Coordinates of C-alpha atoms in Angstrom, one line a residue:
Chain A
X1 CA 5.5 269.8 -81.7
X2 CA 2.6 269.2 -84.3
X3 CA 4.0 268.7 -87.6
X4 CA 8.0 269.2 -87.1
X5 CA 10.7 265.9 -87.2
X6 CA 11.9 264.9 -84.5
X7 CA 15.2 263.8 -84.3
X8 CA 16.2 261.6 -81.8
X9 CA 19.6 261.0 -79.6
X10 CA 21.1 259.6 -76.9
X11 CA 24.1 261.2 -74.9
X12 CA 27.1 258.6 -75.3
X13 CA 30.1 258.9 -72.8
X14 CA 32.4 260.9 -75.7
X15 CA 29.4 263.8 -74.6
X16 CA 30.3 264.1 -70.8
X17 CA 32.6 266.5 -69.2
X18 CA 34.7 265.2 -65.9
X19 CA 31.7 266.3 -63.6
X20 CA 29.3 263.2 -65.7
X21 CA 27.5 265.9 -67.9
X22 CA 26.8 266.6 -71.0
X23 CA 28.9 269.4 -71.9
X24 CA 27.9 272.4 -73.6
X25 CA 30.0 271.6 -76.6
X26 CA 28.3 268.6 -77.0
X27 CA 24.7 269.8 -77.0
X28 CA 25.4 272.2 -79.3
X29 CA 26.8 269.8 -81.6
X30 CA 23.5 268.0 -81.5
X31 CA 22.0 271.5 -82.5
X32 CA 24.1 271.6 -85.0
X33 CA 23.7 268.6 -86.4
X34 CA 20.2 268.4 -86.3
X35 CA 20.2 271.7 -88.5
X36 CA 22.2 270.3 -90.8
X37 CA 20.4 267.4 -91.1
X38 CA 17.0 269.2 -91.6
X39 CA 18.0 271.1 -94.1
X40 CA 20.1 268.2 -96.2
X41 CA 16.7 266.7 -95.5
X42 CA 14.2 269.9 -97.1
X43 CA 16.8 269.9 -100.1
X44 CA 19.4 272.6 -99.0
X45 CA 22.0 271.2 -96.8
X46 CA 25.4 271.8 -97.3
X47 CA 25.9 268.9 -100.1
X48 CA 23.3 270.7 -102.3
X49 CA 24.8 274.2 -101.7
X50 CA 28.4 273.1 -102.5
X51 CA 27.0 272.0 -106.0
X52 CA 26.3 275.8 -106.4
X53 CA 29.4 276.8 -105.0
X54 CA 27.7 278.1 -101.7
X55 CA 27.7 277.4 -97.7
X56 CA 26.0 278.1 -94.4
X57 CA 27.7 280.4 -92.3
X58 CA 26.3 281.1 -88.9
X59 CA 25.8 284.6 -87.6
X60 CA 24.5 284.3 -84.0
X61 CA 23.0 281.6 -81.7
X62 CA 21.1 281.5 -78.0
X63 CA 21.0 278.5 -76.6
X64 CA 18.7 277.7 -73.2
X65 CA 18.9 274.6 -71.2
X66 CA 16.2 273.7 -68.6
X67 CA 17.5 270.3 -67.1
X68 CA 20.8 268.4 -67.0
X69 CA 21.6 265.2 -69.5
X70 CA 24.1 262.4 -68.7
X71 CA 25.3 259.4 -70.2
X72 CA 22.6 257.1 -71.8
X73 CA 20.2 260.1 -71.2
X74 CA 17.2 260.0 -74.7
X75 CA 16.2 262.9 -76.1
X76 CA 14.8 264.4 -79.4
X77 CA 15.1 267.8 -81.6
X78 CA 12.4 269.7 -83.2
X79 CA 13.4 272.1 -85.7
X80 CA 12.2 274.5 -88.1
X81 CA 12.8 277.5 -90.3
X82 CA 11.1 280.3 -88.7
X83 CA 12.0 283.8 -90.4
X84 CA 14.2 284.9 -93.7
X85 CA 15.5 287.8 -94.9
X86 CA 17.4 288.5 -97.7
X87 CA 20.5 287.9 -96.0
X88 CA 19.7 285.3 -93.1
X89 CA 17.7 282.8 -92.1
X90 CA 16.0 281.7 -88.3
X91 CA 16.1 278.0 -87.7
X92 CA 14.7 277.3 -84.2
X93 CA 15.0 274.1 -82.4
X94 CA 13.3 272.3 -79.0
X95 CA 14.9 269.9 -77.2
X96 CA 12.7 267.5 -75.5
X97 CA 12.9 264.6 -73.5
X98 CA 11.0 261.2 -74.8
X99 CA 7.6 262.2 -73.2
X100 CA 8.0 265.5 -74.2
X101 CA 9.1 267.9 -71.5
X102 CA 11.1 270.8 -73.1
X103 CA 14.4 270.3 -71.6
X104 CA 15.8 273.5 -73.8
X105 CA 15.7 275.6 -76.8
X106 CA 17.5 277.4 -79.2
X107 CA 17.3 279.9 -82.2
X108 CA 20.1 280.0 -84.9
X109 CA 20.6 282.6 -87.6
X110 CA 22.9 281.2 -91.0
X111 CA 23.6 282.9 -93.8
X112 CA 24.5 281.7 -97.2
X113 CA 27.7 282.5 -98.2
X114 CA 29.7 281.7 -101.8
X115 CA 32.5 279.4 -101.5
X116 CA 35.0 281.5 -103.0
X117 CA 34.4 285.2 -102.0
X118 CA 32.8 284.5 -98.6
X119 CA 30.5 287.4 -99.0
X120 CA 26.6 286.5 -98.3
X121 CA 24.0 285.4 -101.1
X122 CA 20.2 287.0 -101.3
X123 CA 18.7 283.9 -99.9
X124 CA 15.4 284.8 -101.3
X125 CA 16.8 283.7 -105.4
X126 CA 19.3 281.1 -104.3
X127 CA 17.0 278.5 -103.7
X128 CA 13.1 277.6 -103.4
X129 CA 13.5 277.9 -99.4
X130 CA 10.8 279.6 -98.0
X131 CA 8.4 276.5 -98.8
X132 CA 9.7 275.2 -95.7
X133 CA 9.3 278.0 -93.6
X134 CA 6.9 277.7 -90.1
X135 CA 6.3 280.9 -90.0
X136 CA 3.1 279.7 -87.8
X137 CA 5.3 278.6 -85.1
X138 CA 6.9 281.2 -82.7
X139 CA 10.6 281.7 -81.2
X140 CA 10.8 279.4 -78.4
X141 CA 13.4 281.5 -76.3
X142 CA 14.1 285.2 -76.9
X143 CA 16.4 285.6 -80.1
X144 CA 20.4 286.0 -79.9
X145 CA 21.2 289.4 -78.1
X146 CA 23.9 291.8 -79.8
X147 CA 26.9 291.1 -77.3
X148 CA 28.3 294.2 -76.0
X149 CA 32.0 294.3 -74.9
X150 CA 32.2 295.4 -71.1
X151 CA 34.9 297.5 -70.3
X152 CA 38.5 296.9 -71.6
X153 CA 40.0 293.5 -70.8
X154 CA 43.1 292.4 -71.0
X155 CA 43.8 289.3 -73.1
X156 CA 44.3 286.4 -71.3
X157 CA 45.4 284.1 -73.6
X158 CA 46.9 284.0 -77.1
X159 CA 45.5 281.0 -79.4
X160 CA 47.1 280.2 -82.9
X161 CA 44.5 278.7 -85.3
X162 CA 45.4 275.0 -85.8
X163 CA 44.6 271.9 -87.9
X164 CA 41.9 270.2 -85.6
X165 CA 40.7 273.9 -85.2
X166 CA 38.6 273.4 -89.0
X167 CA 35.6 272.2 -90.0
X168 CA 34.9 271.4 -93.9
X169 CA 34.3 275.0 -94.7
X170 CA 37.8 275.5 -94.0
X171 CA 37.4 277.8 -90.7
X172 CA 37.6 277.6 -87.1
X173 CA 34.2 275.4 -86.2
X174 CA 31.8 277.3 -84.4
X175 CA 31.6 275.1 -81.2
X176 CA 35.7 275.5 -80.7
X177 CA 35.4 279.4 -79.9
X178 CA 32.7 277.9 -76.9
X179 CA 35.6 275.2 -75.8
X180 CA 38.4 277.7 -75.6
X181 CA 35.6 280.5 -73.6
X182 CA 34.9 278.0 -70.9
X183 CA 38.3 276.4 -71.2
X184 CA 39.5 280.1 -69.8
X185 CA 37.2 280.5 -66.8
X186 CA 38.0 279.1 -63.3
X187 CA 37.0 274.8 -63.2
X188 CA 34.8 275.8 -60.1
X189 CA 32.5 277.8 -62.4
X190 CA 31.7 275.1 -64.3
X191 CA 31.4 272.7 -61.1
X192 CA 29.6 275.1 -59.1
X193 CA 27.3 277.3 -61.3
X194 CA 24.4 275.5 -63.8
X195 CA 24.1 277.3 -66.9
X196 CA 21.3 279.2 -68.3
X197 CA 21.6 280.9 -71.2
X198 CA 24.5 281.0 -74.1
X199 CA 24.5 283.6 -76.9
X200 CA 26.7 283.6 -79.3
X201 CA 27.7 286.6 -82.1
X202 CA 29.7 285.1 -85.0
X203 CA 31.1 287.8 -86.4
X204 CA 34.4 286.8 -88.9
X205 CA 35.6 283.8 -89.9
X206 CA 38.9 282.6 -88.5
X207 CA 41.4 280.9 -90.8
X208 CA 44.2 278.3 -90.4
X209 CA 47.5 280.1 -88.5
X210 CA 45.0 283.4 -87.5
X211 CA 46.6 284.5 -84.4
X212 CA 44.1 285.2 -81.7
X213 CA 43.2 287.0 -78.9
X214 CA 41.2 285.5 -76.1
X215 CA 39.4 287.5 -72.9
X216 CA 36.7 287.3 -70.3
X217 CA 35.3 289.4 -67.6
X218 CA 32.3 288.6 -64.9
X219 CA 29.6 290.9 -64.5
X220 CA 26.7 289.6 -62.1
X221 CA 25.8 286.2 -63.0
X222 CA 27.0 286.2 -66.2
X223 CA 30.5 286.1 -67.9
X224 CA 31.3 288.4 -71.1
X225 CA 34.1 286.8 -74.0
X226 CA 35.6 288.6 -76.6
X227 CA 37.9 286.6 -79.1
X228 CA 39.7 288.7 -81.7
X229 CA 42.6 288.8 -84.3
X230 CA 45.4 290.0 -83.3
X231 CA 45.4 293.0 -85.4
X232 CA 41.9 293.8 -83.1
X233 CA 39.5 292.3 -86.0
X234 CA 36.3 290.9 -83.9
X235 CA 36.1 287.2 -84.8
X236 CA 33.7 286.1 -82.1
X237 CA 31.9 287.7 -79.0
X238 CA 29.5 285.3 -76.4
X239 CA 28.1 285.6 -73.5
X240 CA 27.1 282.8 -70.8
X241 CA 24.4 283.4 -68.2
X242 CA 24.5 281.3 -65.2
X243 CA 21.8 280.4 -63.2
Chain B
X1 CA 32.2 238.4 -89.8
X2 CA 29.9 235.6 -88.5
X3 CA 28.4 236.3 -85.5
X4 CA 29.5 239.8 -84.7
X5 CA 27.6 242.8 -83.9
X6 CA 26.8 245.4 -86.7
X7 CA 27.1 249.1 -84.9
X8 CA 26.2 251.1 -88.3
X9 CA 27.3 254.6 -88.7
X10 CA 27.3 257.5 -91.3
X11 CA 29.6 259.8 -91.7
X12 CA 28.6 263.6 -90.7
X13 CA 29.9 267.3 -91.4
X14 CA 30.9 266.8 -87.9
X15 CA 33.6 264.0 -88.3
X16 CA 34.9 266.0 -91.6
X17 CA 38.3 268.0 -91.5
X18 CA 39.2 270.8 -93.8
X19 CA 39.8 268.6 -96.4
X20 CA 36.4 267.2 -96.5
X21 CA 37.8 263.8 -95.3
X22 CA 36.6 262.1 -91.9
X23 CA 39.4 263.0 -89.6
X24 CA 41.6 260.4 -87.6
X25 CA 40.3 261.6 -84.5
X26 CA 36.6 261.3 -86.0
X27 CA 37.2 257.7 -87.0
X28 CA 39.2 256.9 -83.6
X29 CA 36.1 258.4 -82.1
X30 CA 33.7 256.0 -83.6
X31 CA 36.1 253.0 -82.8
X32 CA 36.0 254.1 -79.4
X33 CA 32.4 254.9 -79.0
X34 CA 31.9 251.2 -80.3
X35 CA 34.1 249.7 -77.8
X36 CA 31.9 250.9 -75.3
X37 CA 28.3 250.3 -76.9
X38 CA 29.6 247.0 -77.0
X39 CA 31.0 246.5 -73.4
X40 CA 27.4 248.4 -72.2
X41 CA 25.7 245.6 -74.2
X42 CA 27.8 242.3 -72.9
X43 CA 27.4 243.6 -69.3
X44 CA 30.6 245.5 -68.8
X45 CA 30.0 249.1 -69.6
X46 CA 31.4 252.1 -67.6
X47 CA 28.0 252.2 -66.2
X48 CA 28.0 248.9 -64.8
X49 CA 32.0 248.8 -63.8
X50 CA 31.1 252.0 -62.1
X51 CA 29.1 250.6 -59.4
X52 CA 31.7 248.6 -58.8
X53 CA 33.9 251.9 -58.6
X54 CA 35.8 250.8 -61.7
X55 CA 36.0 252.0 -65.1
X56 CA 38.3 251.1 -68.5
X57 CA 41.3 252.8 -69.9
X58 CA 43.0 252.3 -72.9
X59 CA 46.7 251.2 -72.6
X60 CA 47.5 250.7 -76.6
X61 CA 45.6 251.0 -79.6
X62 CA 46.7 250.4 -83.4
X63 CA 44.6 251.6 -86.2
X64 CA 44.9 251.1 -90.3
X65 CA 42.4 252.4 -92.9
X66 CA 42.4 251.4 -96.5
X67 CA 40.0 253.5 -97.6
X68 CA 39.0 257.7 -96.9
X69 CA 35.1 258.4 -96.0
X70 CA 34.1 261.4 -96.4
X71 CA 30.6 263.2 -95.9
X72 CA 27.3 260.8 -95.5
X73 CA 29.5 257.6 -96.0
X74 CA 27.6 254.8 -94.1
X75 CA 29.9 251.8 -92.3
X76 CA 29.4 249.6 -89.9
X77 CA 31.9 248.0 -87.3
X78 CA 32.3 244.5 -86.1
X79 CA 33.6 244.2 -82.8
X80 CA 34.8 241.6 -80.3
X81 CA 36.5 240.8 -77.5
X82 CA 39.9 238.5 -78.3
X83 CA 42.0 238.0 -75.8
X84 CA 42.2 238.7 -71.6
X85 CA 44.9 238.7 -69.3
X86 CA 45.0 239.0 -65.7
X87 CA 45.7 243.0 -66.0
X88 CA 44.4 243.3 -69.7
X89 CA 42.0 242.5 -72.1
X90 CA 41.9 243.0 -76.2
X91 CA 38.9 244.6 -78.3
X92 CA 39.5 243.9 -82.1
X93 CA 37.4 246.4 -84.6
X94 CA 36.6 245.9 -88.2
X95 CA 35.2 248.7 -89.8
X96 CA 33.3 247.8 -93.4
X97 CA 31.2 249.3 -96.2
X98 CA 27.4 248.4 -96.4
X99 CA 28.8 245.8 -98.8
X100 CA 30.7 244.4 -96.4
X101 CA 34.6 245.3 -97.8
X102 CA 36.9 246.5 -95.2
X103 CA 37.7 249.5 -94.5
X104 CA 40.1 249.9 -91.7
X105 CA 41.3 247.9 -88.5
X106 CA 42.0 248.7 -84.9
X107 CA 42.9 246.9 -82.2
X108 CA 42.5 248.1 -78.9
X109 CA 43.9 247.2 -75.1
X110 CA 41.9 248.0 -72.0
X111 CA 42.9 247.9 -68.6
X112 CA 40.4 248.2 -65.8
X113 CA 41.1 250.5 -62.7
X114 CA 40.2 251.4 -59.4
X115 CA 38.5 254.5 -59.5
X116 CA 39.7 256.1 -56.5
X117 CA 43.3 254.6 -56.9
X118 CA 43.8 254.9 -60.1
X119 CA 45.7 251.3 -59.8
X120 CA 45.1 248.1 -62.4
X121 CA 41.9 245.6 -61.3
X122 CA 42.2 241.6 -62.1
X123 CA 40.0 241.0 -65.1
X124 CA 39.4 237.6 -63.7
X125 CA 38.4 238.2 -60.6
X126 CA 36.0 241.1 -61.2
X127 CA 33.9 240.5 -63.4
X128 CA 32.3 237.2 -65.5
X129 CA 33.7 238.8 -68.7
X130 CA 35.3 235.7 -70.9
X131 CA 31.9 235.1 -71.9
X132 CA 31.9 237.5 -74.3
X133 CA 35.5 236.8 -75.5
X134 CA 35.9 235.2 -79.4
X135 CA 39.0 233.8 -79.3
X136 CA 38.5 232.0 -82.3
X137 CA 38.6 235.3 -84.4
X138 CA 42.5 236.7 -85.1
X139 CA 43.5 239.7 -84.8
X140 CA 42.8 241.8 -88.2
X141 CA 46.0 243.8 -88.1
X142 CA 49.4 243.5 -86.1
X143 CA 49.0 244.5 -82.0
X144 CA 49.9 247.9 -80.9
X145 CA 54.0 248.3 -81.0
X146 CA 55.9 249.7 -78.4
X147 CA 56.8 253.0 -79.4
X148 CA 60.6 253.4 -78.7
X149 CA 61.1 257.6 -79.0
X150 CA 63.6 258.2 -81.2
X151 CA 66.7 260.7 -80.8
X152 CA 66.2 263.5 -78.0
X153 CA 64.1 266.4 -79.8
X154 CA 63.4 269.8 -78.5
X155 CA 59.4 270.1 -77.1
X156 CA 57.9 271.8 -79.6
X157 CA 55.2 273.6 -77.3
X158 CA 54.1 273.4 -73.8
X159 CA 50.4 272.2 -73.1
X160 CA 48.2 273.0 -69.8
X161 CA 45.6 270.6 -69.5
X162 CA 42.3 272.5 -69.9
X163 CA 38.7 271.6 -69.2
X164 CA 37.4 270.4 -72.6
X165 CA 40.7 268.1 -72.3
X166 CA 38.9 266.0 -69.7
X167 CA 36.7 263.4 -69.9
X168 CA 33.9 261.8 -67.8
X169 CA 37.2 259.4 -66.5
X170 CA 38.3 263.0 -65.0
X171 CA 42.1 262.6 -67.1
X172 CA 42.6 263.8 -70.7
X173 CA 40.4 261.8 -73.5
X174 CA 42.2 259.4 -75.7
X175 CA 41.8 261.1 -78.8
X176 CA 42.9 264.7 -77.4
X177 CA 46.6 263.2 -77.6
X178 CA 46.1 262.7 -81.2
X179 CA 44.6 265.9 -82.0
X180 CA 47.6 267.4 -80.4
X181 CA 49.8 265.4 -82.4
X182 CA 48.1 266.0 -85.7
X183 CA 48.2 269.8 -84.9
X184 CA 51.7 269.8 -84.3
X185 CA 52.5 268.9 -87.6
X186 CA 52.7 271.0 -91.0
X187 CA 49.4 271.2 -92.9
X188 CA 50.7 269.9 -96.2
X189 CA 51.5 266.6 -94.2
X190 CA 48.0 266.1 -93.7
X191 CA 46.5 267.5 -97.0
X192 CA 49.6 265.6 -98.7
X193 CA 50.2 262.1 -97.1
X194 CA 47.5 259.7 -97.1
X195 CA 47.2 258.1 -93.5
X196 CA 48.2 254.5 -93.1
X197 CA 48.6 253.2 -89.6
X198 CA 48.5 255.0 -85.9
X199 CA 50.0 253.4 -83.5
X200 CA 49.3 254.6 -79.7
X201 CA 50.9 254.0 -76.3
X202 CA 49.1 255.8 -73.5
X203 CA 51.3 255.4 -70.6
X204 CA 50.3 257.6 -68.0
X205 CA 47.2 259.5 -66.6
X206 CA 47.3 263.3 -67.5
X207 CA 45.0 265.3 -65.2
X208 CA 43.6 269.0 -65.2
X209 CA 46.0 271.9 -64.8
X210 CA 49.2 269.1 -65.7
X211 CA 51.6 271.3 -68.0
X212 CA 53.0 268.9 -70.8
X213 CA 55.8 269.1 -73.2
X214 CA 54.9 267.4 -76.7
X215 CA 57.5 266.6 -79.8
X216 CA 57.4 264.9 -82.7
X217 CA 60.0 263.8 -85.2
X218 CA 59.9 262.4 -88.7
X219 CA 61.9 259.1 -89.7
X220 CA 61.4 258.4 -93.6
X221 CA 57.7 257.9 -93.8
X222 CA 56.3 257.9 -90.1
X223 CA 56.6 260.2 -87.5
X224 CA 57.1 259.4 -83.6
X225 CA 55.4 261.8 -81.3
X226 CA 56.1 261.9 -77.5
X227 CA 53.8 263.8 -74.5
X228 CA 55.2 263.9 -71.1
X229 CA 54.8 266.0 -68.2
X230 CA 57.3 268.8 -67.3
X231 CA 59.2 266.4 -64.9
X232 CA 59.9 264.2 -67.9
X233 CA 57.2 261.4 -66.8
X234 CA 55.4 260.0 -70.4
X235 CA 52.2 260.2 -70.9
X236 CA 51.2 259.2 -74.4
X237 CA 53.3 258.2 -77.2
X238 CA 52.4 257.6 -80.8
X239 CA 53.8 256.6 -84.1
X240 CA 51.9 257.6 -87.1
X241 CA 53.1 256.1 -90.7
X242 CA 51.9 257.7 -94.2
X243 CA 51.6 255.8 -97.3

């Protein structure tokens, strides 16, 4: 899109799934990765916000894909910082293939937290960071949708928080809540049904030996998860839309 | 070294651990996704073997690192192809700073299968692959060992293979088994002991839904870990020694 980087990719083989695709975990690595790198790249990436003691946090994320990538597959990322509050930010992003073709979407919503405390920081005096703002350029897919817990489930797994579970800001990573959702549905669901639409609410941090709670239910084409402490503490709710 | 292929890489938040260091499954990652760049580029990458109805699996790998990389670190790694045998072949790896200083070692052994199978392929007869071989380049570091398990020990959890286990080979990826093993053991091991050498034996195949049994024990300043299935058949053992 006029005026935005483009960051380009290939899928390797450590992307695919047993069915030959990229998985869901992998493309949203690439989203995240690409927003990282934009912003180390605009001057407030995560290196630049450790030297003031502060981190991005992510709040909620939808994610849309339009097409199917497998190995060797080429494709680039536009992104840019659409909205921000006092509190949070909008970074969108565009997948497209080499000649163009949107292939999917996504809009993510950060906020900046301090190291120590974990509480947010008023984004608007922590940093010159509106001067990279698009504000010109719309939301390419409807923004992340408050996720709603269906009716009571019970859990169907319990997870204990473990090493490989933590990313450098010393909490579960945000793409391990997706793993363990799908890694809890039925293996013909992810063989039989192409995906759609992912959002995701972020909604606490979980910490190194945090006991867990994991659940699903279906409604319709879609499936509903619900991961908590085990002291009923919401950590993270999603919701996957098949197509 | 002379002659070799550069495959240049830099380090991302991605690759870090809580610690802020690139993990040992990021690195063993990189060493793998090398491996196959360079078998795609010499003619004898999954793609290819897979119109054959073949693919590789790794039988043994040992790994050293003198140095720790941490966040935006750039390396490159030399690869090549040492020796073959009728049922297996060798892949050294040299990973080094820009400047060309070693970093770390691996060496790696491949087998090639039948896809359908699941049995060993003759190297020889399949494919015109000692072209590539250098046999005039040692081996950086001493071949995988045999990892001998030491006295019986207790599992210390039961495992059922999960979807984001599996790979595009459709059986558990190579570097699941380490983050297993690394999970298993106390966080001040990791934040405490520097990592020196890894040593894997992957023995068996372990497929979706396969419920494993996984110990570990220490022995002065390694520890031996051991994953087999519930009827006692191994599947991967490792040996991992601090410094």
């Amino acid at each position: 899109m006029t005026g935005l980087p483009n960051y380009t990719y290939r899928i390797l083989a450590r992307d695919l799934d047993f069915t030959g695709r990229a998985s869901l975990m992998s493309l949203c690595r690439y989203i995240f990765n690409t927003a990282s790198k934009d912003a180390e790249n605009n001057g407030f990436g995560t290196r630049e916000l450790h030297n003031n003691n502060a981190t991005w946090v992510i709040s909620r994320m939808s994610f849309e894909m339009y097409a199917t990538l497998r190995e060797f597959d080429e494709f680039y990322i536009n992104t840019w910082v659409n909205e921000i509050s006092r509190l949070m930010t909008t970074r969108n992003l565009l997948l497209c293939d080499p000649e163009g073709k949107t292939l999917g979407a996504a809009v993510t919503q950060w906020a900046m937290i301090d190291v120590d405390s974990r509480t947010p920081m008023d984004l608007r005096e922590n940093m010159n960071y509106s001067k990279a703002a698009r504000f010109d350029i719309p939301c390419p897919i409807n923004k992340p949708v408050k996720i709603i817990p269906g009716k009571e489930s019970e859990p169907v797994l319990e997870r204990k928080v473990v090493y490989s579970d933590l990313d450098f800001n010393r909490h579960v990573n945000s793409v391990k809540y997706l793993e363990w959702m799908l890694d809890m549905l039925p293996l013909e669901n992810i063989i039989n049904n192409g995906f759609s639409r992912l959002d995701m609410n972020y909604l606490r941090e979980a910490l190194y030996d945090d006991r867990l709670l994991l659940s699903y239910q279906q409604e319709d084409n879609h499936h509903l998860f619900d991961i908590k402490r085990k002291d009923e503490t919401p950590v993270c709710r999603a919701r996957i839309q098949w197509e």
